[in-house]
Coordinates of C-alpha atoms in Angstrom, one line a residue:
X1 CA 35.2 14.4 15.0
X2 CA 35.1 10.9 16.0
X3 CA 31.6 11.5 18.2
X4 CA 30.2 13.8 15.1
X5 CA 31.0 10.4 12.9
X6 CA 29.4 8.6 15.5
X7 CA 26.2 10.5 15.4
X8 CA 26.4 10.5 11.4
X9 CA 26.5 6.8 11.4
X10 CA 23.3 6.4 14.0
X11 CA 21.3 9.1 12.1
X12 CA 22.1 7.0 9.0
X13 CA 21.2 3.7 10.1
X14 CA 17.9 5.1 11.7
X15 CA 17.5 6.7 8.4
X16 CA 17.7 3.0 6.8
X17 CA 15.5 1.4 9.1
X18 CA 13.0 3.7 8.6
X19 CA 13.3 3.3 4.5
X20 CA 13.1 -0.4 5.0
X21 CA 10.0 0.1 7.3
X22 CA 8.4 2.4 4.6
X23 CA 9.6 0.0 1.6
X24 CA 7.5 -2.7 3.7
X25 CA 4.3 -0.7 4.2
X26 CA 4.3 0.5 0.5
X27 CA 4.7 -3.2 -0.7
X28 CA 1.7 -4.1 2.0
X29 CA -0.2 -1.3 0.2
X30 CA 0.4 -2.4 -3.3
X31 CA -2.3 -5.1 -2.4
X32 CA -2.8 -8.7 -3.8
X33 CA -0.1 -8.7 -6.4
X34 CA 2.0 -11.6 -6.9
X35 CA 5.3 -11.5 -4.4
X36 CA 7.5 -11.7 -7.5
X37 CA 6.1 -8.7 -9.5
X38 CA 6.6 -7.2 -6.0
X39 CA 10.1 -8.5 -5.4
X40 CA 11.1 -7.3 -9.3
X41 CA 10.3 -4.0 -8.6
X42 CA 12.1 -3.4 -5.2
X43 CA 14.9 -4.4 -6.9
X44 CA 14.9 -3.1 -10.2
X45 CA 15.3 0.2 -8.7
X46 CA 18.4 -1.0 -6.6
X47 CA 20.0 -2.2 -9.9
X48 CA 19.5 1.3 -11.7
X49 CA 21.1 3.1 -8.3
X50 CA 23.9 0.4 -8.2
X51 CA 24.2 0.9 -12.2
X52 CA 24.9 4.7 -12.2
X53 CA 27.0 4.6 -9.3
X54 CA 29.2 2.6 -11.0
X55 CA 28.7 4.2 -14.6
X56 CA 30.3 7.4 -12.5
X57 CA 33.1 5.6 -10.9
X58 CA 36.9 5.4 -12.2
X59 CA 36.4 1.3 -12.4
X60 CA 33.1 0.9 -13.7
X61 CA 31.9 -2.4 -14.0
X62 CA 35.2 -4.5 -12.7
X63 CA 35.3 -7.0 -10.6
X64 CA 37.6 -8.1 -7.7
X65 CA 40.0 -11.3 -8.4
X66 CA 38.4 -14.5 -6.9
X67 CA 34.7 -13.0 -5.9
X68 CA 32.7 -13.8 -9.0
X69 CA 31.9 -17.1 -6.7
X70 CA 30.8 -15.3 -3.5
X71 CA 28.7 -13.1 -5.5
X72 CA 27.1 -15.9 -7.0
X73 CA 26.1 -17.1 -3.6
X74 CA 25.2 -13.9 -2.1
X75 CA 22.5 -13.3 -5.0
X76 CA 21.2 -16.8 -4.3
X77 CA 21.0 -16.9 -0.9
X78 CA 19.7 -13.2 -1.1
X79 CA 17.2 -13.5 -3.4
X80 CA 15.4 -16.7 -1.5
X81 CA 15.7 -14.3 1.3
X82 CA 14.2 -11.6 -0.4
X83 CA 11.5 -13.8 -1.8
X84 CA 10.4 -15.2 1.5
X85 CA 10.6 -11.8 3.3
X86 CA 7.8 -10.3 1.0
X87 CA 5.5 -13.5 1.0
X88 CA 5.7 -12.8 5.0
X89 CA 5.2 -9.3 4.6
X90 CA 2.1 -9.8 2.8
X91 CA 0.8 -12.8 5.2
X92 CA 2.4 -11.6 8.7
X93 CA 1.6 -8.0 10.8
X94 CA 4.4 -5.8 9.6
X95 CA 6.1 -6.2 13.0
X96 CA 6.2 -9.8 13.2
X97 CA 7.7 -9.8 9.4
X98 CA 10.6 -7.6 10.0
X99 CA 11.5 -8.6 13.3
X100 CA 11.7 -12.6 11.7
X101 CA 13.9 -10.8 8.8
X102 CA 15.9 -8.8 11.4
X103 CA 17.3 -12.9 12.8
X104 CA 19.8 -12.7 9.9
X105 CA 22.9 -11.6 12.5
X106 CA 21.9 -14.6 14.1
X107 CA 21.9 -17.0 10.7
X108 CA 25.1 -15.6 10.5
X109 CA 27.0 -16.7 13.2
X110 CA 25.5 -20.1 12.0
X111 CA 26.6 -19.7 9.2
X112 CA 29.9 -17.8 9.1
X113 CA 31.1 -21.1 11.4
X114 CA 30.1 -23.7 9.2
X115 CA 31.3 -21.7 5.6
X116 CA 34.0 -19.4 7.2
X117 CA 35.2 -21.4 9.6
X118 CA 34.8 -18.4 12.4
X119 CA 34.8 -19.9 15.6
X120 CA 31.8 -18.5 17.3
X121 CA 32.0 -17.0 20.7
X122 CA 29.9 -18.5 24.1
X123 CA 28.1 -15.0 23.7
X124 CA 27.0 -15.3 20.2
X125 CA 26.3 -19.5 21.2
X126 CA 23.8 -18.8 24.2
X127 CA 22.5 -15.3 22.1
X128 CA 21.8 -17.3 19.3
X129 CA 20.0 -19.9 21.0
X130 CA 17.8 -17.4 23.1
X131 CA 17.0 -15.4 20.4
X132 CA 15.2 -18.4 18.6
X133 CA 13.3 -19.5 21.8
X134 CA 12.2 -15.6 21.2
X135 CA 10.9 -16.3 17.8
X136 CA 8.8 -19.4 19.1
X137 CA 6.5 -16.8 20.5
X138 CA 6.2 -15.3 17.4
X139 CA 5.8 -17.9 15.4
X140 CA 3.5 -20.1 17.7
X141 CA 4.5 -23.1 15.9
X142 CA 0.4 -25.2 16.0
X143 CA 0.9 -27.3 13.0
X144 CA -1.4 -25.3 11.2
X145 CA -1.2 -23.7 8.1
X146 CA -1.5 -20.5 9.4
X147 CA 2.2 -21.1 10.9
X148 CA 3.5 -21.3 6.9
X149 CA 3.7 -17.6 6.6
X150 CA 6.0 -17.5 10.1
X151 CA 8.0 -20.3 8.7
X152 CA 8.5 -17.9 5.6
X153 CA 9.2 -15.6 7.6
X154 CA 12.5 -17.4 9.4
X155 CA 13.6 -18.3 5.8
X156 CA 14.2 -15.2 5.0
X157 CA 15.9 -14.3 7.6
X158 CA 18.1 -17.2 6.9
X159 CA 18.6 -16.5 3.4
X160 CA 20.1 -13.0 4.6
X161 CA 21.9 -14.4 7.2
X162 CA 23.6 -16.5 4.8
X163 CA 24.1 -13.5 2.1
X164 CA 25.4 -11.3 4.7
X165 CA 28.2 -14.2 5.4
X166 CA 29.6 -14.1 1.7
X167 CA 28.9 -10.1 1.6
X168 CA 31.4 -10.3 4.7
X169 CA 33.7 -12.7 2.4
X170 CA 33.5 -10.2 -0.1
X171 CA 34.5 -7.7 1.9
X172 CA 37.9 -9.5 2.2
X173 CA 38.8 -9.3 -0.9
X174 CA 37.7 -5.4 -1.4
X175 CA 34.5 -5.8 -3.7
X176 CA 32.9 -2.6 -4.2
X177 CA 29.3 -2.4 -2.8
X178 CA 27.6 -1.3 -6.0
X179 CA 28.8 -4.6 -8.0
X180 CA 27.3 -6.4 -5.0
X181 CA 24.1 -5.0 -5.2
X182 CA 23.6 -4.6 -8.6
X183 CA 24.4 -8.3 -9.3
X184 CA 21.8 -9.2 -6.3
X185 CA 19.3 -7.0 -8.4
X186 CA 19.5 -8.7 -11.5
X187 CA 19.9 -12.0 -10.5
X188 CA 16.5 -11.7 -8.4
X189 CA 14.8 -9.9 -11.2
X190 CA 16.2 -12.6 -13.9
X191 CA 14.6 -15.2 -11.3
X192 CA 11.4 -13.2 -11.2
X193 CA 11.3 -12.1 -14.7
X194 CA 9.6 -16.2 -15.8
X195 CA 7.0 -16.0 -12.8
X196 CA 6.1 -12.7 -14.0
X197 CA 5.6 -13.9 -17.6
X198 CA 3.5 -17.0 -16.2
X199 CA 1.3 -15.5 -13.4
X200 CA 1.3 -11.8 -14.9
X201 CA -1.6 -9.8 -12.9
X202 CA -1.9 -6.2 -14.4
X203 CA -1.5 -3.7 -11.9
X204 CA -4.0 -0.3 -11.4
X205 CA -2.0 3.3 -11.4
X206 CA -2.0 3.4 -7.8
X207 CA -0.8 -0.3 -6.9
X208 CA 2.3 1.1 -9.8
X209 CA 2.6 3.8 -7.8
X210 CA 3.1 1.8 -4.3
X211 CA 5.6 -0.5 -5.9
X212 CA 7.9 2.8 -7.3
X213 CA 8.0 4.3 -3.8
X214 CA 8.5 0.5 -2.2
X215 CA 11.8 1.0 -4.8
X216 CA 12.3 4.2 -3.9
X217 CA 12.4 3.5 0.0
X218 CA 14.5 0.5 -0.6
X219 CA 17.1 2.0 -2.7
X220 CA 17.4 5.0 -0.1
X221 CA 17.7 2.6 2.9
X222 CA 20.3 0.5 1.1
X223 CA 22.4 3.6 0.6
X224 CA 22.2 4.8 3.8
X225 CA 23.1 1.8 5.5
X226 CA 26.3 1.4 3.4
X227 CA 26.7 5.0 4.4
X228 CA 26.2 4.0 7.9
X229 CA 29.2 1.6 8.2
X230 CA 31.2 4.1 6.8
X231 CA 30.8 6.9 9.2
X232 CA 31.0 4.1 12.1
X233 CA 32.1 0.4 13.0
X234 CA 29.1 -1.8 12.8
X235 CA 30.0 -2.7 16.9
X236 CA 29.0 0.5 17.6
X237 CA 26.0 1.3 15.7
X238 CA 24.6 -1.9 14.7
X239 CA 21.9 -2.3 17.2
X240 CA 20.3 0.7 15.8
X241 CA 19.3 -1.3 12.9
X242 CA 16.5 -2.7 15.1
X243 CA 14.5 0.0 15.5
X244 CA 13.2 -1.4 12.0
X245 CA 11.1 -3.4 14.2
X246 CA 10.0 -0.3 16.2
X247 CA 9.1 2.1 13.0
X248 CA 6.9 -1.2 11.5
X249 CA 5.1 -1.7 14.8
X250 CA 3.8 1.8 14.7
X251 CA 2.9 1.6 10.8
X252 CA 1.3 -1.3 11.7
X253 CA -1.0 0.1 14.6
X254 CA -1.7 3.5 12.6
X255 CA -2.2 2.1 9.0
X256 CA -3.2 -1.6 8.9
X257 CA -4.8 -2.0 12.8
X258 CA -2.5 -4.5 13.6
X259 CA -2.4 -4.9 17.4
X260 CA 0.5 -7.1 18.4
X261 CA -0.4 -10.3 20.8
X262 CA 1.1 -10.7 24.1
X263 CA 3.1 -13.8 22.4
X264 CA 4.8 -11.9 20.3
X265 CA 5.5 -9.2 22.0
X266 CA 7.6 -11.0 24.8
X267 CA 9.0 -12.9 21.2
X268 CA 10.1 -9.1 20.4
X269 CA 11.2 -8.3 24.0
X270 CA 13.4 -11.5 23.3
X271 CA 15.1 -10.9 20.5
X272 CA 15.8 -7.6 20.5
X273 CA 17.1 -7.8 24.0
X274 CA 19.3 -10.7 23.0
X275 CA 20.5 -8.2 19.8
X276 CA 21.2 -5.4 22.6
X277 CA 23.0 -7.7 24.3
X278 CA 25.7 -8.7 21.6
X279 CA 26.0 -5.6 20.8
X280 CA 26.9 -4.2 24.4
X281 CA 29.1 -7.0 25.0
X282 CA 30.8 -6.4 21.2
X283 CA 31.5 -2.7 22.8
X284 CA 33.5 -4.0 25.4
X285 CA 35.9 -6.1 23.3
X286 CA 39.1 -5.0 22.3
X287 CA 39.3 -4.0 18.5
X288 CA 40.9 -6.3 16.4
X289 CA 43.5 -5.3 13.6
X290 CA 42.7 -6.6 10.1

């Protein structure tokens, strides 16, 4: 039975990785619409999914005691991460944008040490430093304005990493996932709305379809990854989340003629290698009782 749940967890996290990759594909397909319009549609669907889930639950929209302040910070940093990531998707090869967003676990290590006073292990410190060396190969800083989208991708990973740190704290408070997702989705949509009003760009029927599909696959991915960690511990399956980079690279090659340059490939290998190394190391550690 344990093996069966482990396999289910892996399948769910692979489905989530594919879902997020397809989300980035449809965001790119939607063309030159403003980032805020794209982000609004992505999270509007997540808000609907989570709201329906809460309506059908016994506790409805009840918050856990002491969780609201952490929800606010999760929403703030998560929104920053989302907007930066969408900008990167529009202006970088899909594999690069996805890989930079997957820096979030490394940023979470730093944020947890500062915000939650969790002392990182030597392996965490070394893997984080080496991962950021890998980022240099992807960003390839030259002082030219073309490096800006890559820096936005890094900022997206930073925002997501800090947001996940507050999600971890919310987990300790037993706050429910649909509450967190709903608040984040409504918060980011609220931020995006004034920008949409000021800089609204009419969209074609096909662009609307692409954004609907992006929101749909993002919602599927969000719930798939939540299910994955219910079937199996993160320490056992989290590395499979990095298959999103592989899926994105394949999509980029097939649909957008994006052939990764040699330095980017070196960066992929370094960052993915560090993610695999941390996963393998954590597997060897004894399980701590919560």
